[in-house]
Every structure is written in structure tokens, then in C-alpha cells.
mmCIF file of C-alpha atoms in Angstrom:
data_model
loop_
_atom_site.group_PDB
_atom_site.id
_atom_site.type_symbol
_atom_site.label_atom_id
_atom_site.label_comp_id
_atom_site.label_asym_id
_atom_site.label_seq_id
_atom_site.Cartn_x
_atom_site.Cartn_y
_atom_site.Cartn_z
ATOM 1 C CA SER A 154 5.293 12.269 -7.498
ATOM 2 C CA GLY A 155 3.889 15.247 -6.650
ATOM 3 C CA THR A 156 0.283 16.849 -6.603
ATOM 4 C CA TYR A 157 1.305 19.062 -9.955
ATOM 5 C CA GLU A 158 3.441 17.665 -12.611
ATOM 6 C CA SER A 159 6.322 19.805 -11.168
ATOM 7 C CA ASP A 160 6.306 18.745 -7.158
ATOM 8 C CA ASP A 161 8.130 16.038 -5.920
ATOM 9 C CA ASN A 162 6.514 14.259 -3.093
ATOM 10 C CA VAL A 163 6.843 11.281 -0.737
ATOM 11 C CA THR A 164 4.776 8.836 0.624
ATOM 12 C CA VAL A 165 4.722 5.771 3.335
ATOM 13 C CA ALA A 166 4.601 2.554 1.588
ATOM 14 C CA THR A 167 3.965 -0.368 3.832
ATOM 15 C CA VAL A 168 5.509 -3.874 2.744
ATOM 16 C CA LEU A 169 3.925 -6.832 4.114
ATOM 17 C CA ILE A 170 5.891 -10.417 3.588
ATOM 18 C CA PRO A 171 4.471 -13.558 4.752
ATOM 19 C CA GLN A 172 6.895 -16.250 6.231
ATOM 20 C CA ASN A 173 6.028 -18.263 3.278
ATOM 21 C CA ALA A 174 6.391 -15.448 0.941
ATOM 22 C CA LYS A 175 6.741 -16.133 -2.716
ATOM 23 C CA LYS A 176 9.720 -14.579 -4.042
ATOM 24 C CA ASP A 177 7.983 -13.726 -7.142
ATOM 25 C CA GLN A 178 4.874 -12.380 -6.556
ATOM 26 C CA LEU A 179 3.430 -8.981 -5.678
ATOM 27 C CA VAL A 180 0.310 -7.539 -4.820
ATOM 28 C CA SER A 181 -0.156 -3.608 -4.741
ATOM 29 C CA TYR A 182 -3.307 -3.156 -2.901
ATOM 30 C CA THR A 183 -4.878 0.032 -2.784
ATOM 31 C CA PRO A 184 -7.366 0.281 0.129
ATOM 32 C CA TYR A 185 -10.654 1.979 -0.102
ATOM 33 C CA ILE A 186 -10.551 5.722 1.505
ATOM 34 C CA ASP A 187 -13.190 7.599 2.387
ATOM 35 C CA ALA A 188 -11.909 10.874 4.269
ATOM 36 C CA SER A 189 -8.626 12.947 3.365
ATOM 37 C CA GLY A 190 -7.657 12.929 7.829
ATOM 38 C CA PRO A 191 -4.270 11.012 9.013
ATOM 39 C CA GLN A 192 -5.907 8.792 10.751
ATOM 40 C CA CYS A 193 -7.856 7.652 7.312
ATOM 41 C CA ALA A 194 -4.042 6.683 6.333
ATOM 42 C CA PRO A 195 -3.739 2.603 5.568
ATOM 43 C CA SER A 196 -0.377 3.099 7.488
ATOM 44 C CA TYR A 197 -1.973 4.862 10.403
ATOM 45 C CA SER A 198 -4.929 2.538 10.537
ATOM 46 C CA MET A 199 -3.293 -0.483 10.349
ATOM 47 C CA ARG A 200 -0.391 -0.075 13.515
ATOM 48 C CA LEU A 201 -0.886 -1.125 16.801
ATOM 49 C CA GLY A 202 -3.479 -0.382 18.601
ATOM 50 C CA SER A 203 -5.841 1.313 16.172
ATOM 51 C CA LYS A 204 -9.436 1.150 16.324
ATOM 52 C CA LEU A 205 -9.443 -1.390 12.807
ATOM 53 C CA LEU A 206 -12.072 -2.889 13.864
ATOM 54 C CA THR A 207 -14.775 -0.554 14.918
ATOM 55 C CA ASP A 208 -13.929 0.830 11.039
ATOM 56 C CA PRO A 209 -15.745 -1.866 9.201
ATOM 57 C CA ALA A 210 -14.576 -0.876 5.534
ATOM 58 C CA MET A 211 -10.951 -1.207 7.259
ATOM 59 C CA ALA A 212 -10.991 -4.195 8.258
ATOM 60 C CA TYR A 213 -13.076 -5.760 5.690
ATOM 61 C CA GLN A 214 -10.435 -4.942 3.474
ATOM 62 C CA GLN A 215 -7.785 -6.236 6.440
ATOM 63 C CA LEU A 216 -9.810 -9.499 5.701
ATOM 64 C CA LEU A 217 -8.901 -9.687 2.030
ATOM 65 C CA PHE A 218 -5.323 -8.857 2.303
ATOM 66 C CA SER A 219 -5.416 -11.656 5.197
ATOM 67 C CA ILE A 220 -6.646 -14.109 2.583
ATOM 68 C CA LEU A 221 -3.443 -13.198 -0.024
ATOM 69 C CA LEU A 222 -0.720 -12.775 2.994
ATOM 70 C CA ASP A 223 -1.694 -16.954 3.999
ATOM 71 C CA LYS A 224 -1.374 -17.548 0.363
ATOM 72 C CA GLY A 225 2.561 -16.438 0.207
ATOM 73 C CA TYR A 226 1.718 -13.034 -1.347
ATOM 74 C CA THR A 227 4.219 -9.744 -0.244
ATOM 75 C CA ILE A 228 1.655 -6.932 -0.084
ATOM 76 C CA VAL A 229 2.282 -3.396 -1.079
ATOM 77 C CA ILE A 230 0.055 -0.791 1.148
ATOM 78 C CA LEU A 231 0.657 2.892 0.214
ATOM 79 C CA ASP A 232 -0.781 5.760 1.490
ATOM 80 C CA TYR A 233 -1.541 6.832 -1.655
ATOM 81 C CA GLN A 234 -2.913 10.834 -0.544
ATOM 82 C CA GLY A 235 0.848 11.795 0.184
ATOM 83 C CA PRO A 236 1.658 13.580 2.900
ATOM 84 C CA SER A 237 -1.115 16.823 2.198
ATOM 85 C CA ARG A 238 -3.780 13.906 1.825
ATOM 86 C CA ALA A 239 -4.316 14.818 -1.377
ATOM 87 C CA PHE A 240 -8.093 13.591 -2.167
ATOM 88 C CA ALA A 241 -9.582 12.281 -5.227
ATOM 89 C CA VAL A 242 -6.500 13.768 -7.188
ATOM 90 C CA GLY A 243 -5.966 10.725 -9.416
ATOM 91 C CA ARG A 244 -3.102 11.131 -11.447
ATOM 92 C CA MET A 245 -0.758 11.642 -8.139
ATOM 93 C CA GLU A 246 -2.425 9.001 -6.646
ATOM 94 C CA GLY A 247 -1.290 6.653 -9.200
ATOM 95 C CA ARG A 248 1.899 7.807 -9.379
ATOM 96 C CA MET A 249 2.147 7.097 -5.513
ATOM 97 C CA VAL A 250 1.030 3.450 -6.322
ATOM 98 C CA LEU A 251 3.812 2.886 -9.246
ATOM 99 C CA ASP A 252 6.594 5.038 -6.859
ATOM 100 C CA GLY A 253 5.321 2.662 -4.495
ATOM 101 C CA ILE A 254 5.724 -0.722 -6.281
ATOM 102 C CA ARG A 255 9.020 0.260 -7.795
ATOM 103 C CA ALA A 256 10.777 1.265 -4.199
ATOM 104 C CA THR A 257 8.965 -2.253 -2.955
ATOM 105 C CA LEU A 258 11.064 -3.907 -6.099
ATOM 106 C CA ASN A 259 13.930 -2.641 -5.138
ATOM 107 C CA PHE A 260 13.661 -3.336 -1.296
ATOM 108 C CA ASP A 261 16.060 -5.957 -0.963
ATOM 109 C CA LYS A 262 15.235 -7.250 2.609
ATOM 110 C CA ALA A 263 11.206 -8.006 0.150
ATOM 111 C CA GLY A 264 13.481 -10.900 -1.683
ATOM 112 C CA LEU A 265 11.562 -10.080 -4.414
ATOM 113 C CA SER A 266 13.371 -11.375 -8.258
ATOM 114 C CA LYS A 267 13.699 -9.573 -10.843
ATOM 115 C CA ASP A 268 10.916 -11.166 -12.633
ATOM 116 C CA THR A 269 8.275 -10.647 -10.193
ATOM 117 C CA LYS A 270 4.818 -10.828 -11.150
ATOM 118 C CA ILE A 271 2.890 -7.432 -10.287
ATOM 119 C CA VAL A 272 -0.731 -7.351 -9.933
ATOM 120 C CA GLU A 273 -2.629 -3.963 -8.241
ATOM 121 C CA TYR A 274 -5.636 -4.545 -6.300
#
């Protein structure tokens, strides 16, 4: 998925699999991002040692997906702005999210069934 129709692109998909994972339910979580700096990418802001709790928006979102994990949902969180951090490029961002869902469904270690129900949040 690229910024333009003819562009190829890549992104990071962070897959969170709880110990009590349901094998037929996936939540694609698209977090709120209000800037295009590399430190704003979800994969960066969720890593060990990040200043997650100093960012109220990300801390709030982490609370939401923590609840989902506790309920047994596998979650995929995309750096949907891509490596060039294209901000508010809706078509490209939508493709990144859909590609991330497809990649997660095909990721054997996620253990998701072929009948997995998907919710985008």
C-alpha cells in the first residue's frame, strides 16, 4: 500500500496475543495519532522504556486495548502512516490497516482460525 495508487509501501504491525486468546476474534485497533514524528508511531510509543504514560492520549488508548486483551481478543495495531509518516492520507492509511489485518490472519503464530471475526476500532 503506497501513498499513491502505483506506490508499494510497508509498515509495522504490532500483534498482541493474550494468553487467553480467542482463536476466532481479531480487533484491528487504529490509534489516534495527532502528529507525524517517528516517536508518534504506535510501535514506537508502546515499546519498553517509552514515555507512554506522559502522553495522555496514548495512555488512554493503551487502557482501551488492555481491556480487550484481558477479554481474550488478539489485537493488531498498525503504524498506518507508513515509513514516510504520511499524515492524513486516508486511502493509503486504509490500505495499511487492511493489509495489516490480512497479514495478521496469515501470521501462523497468531493462531487465528479461517473463520475469524474481525472488528476495526
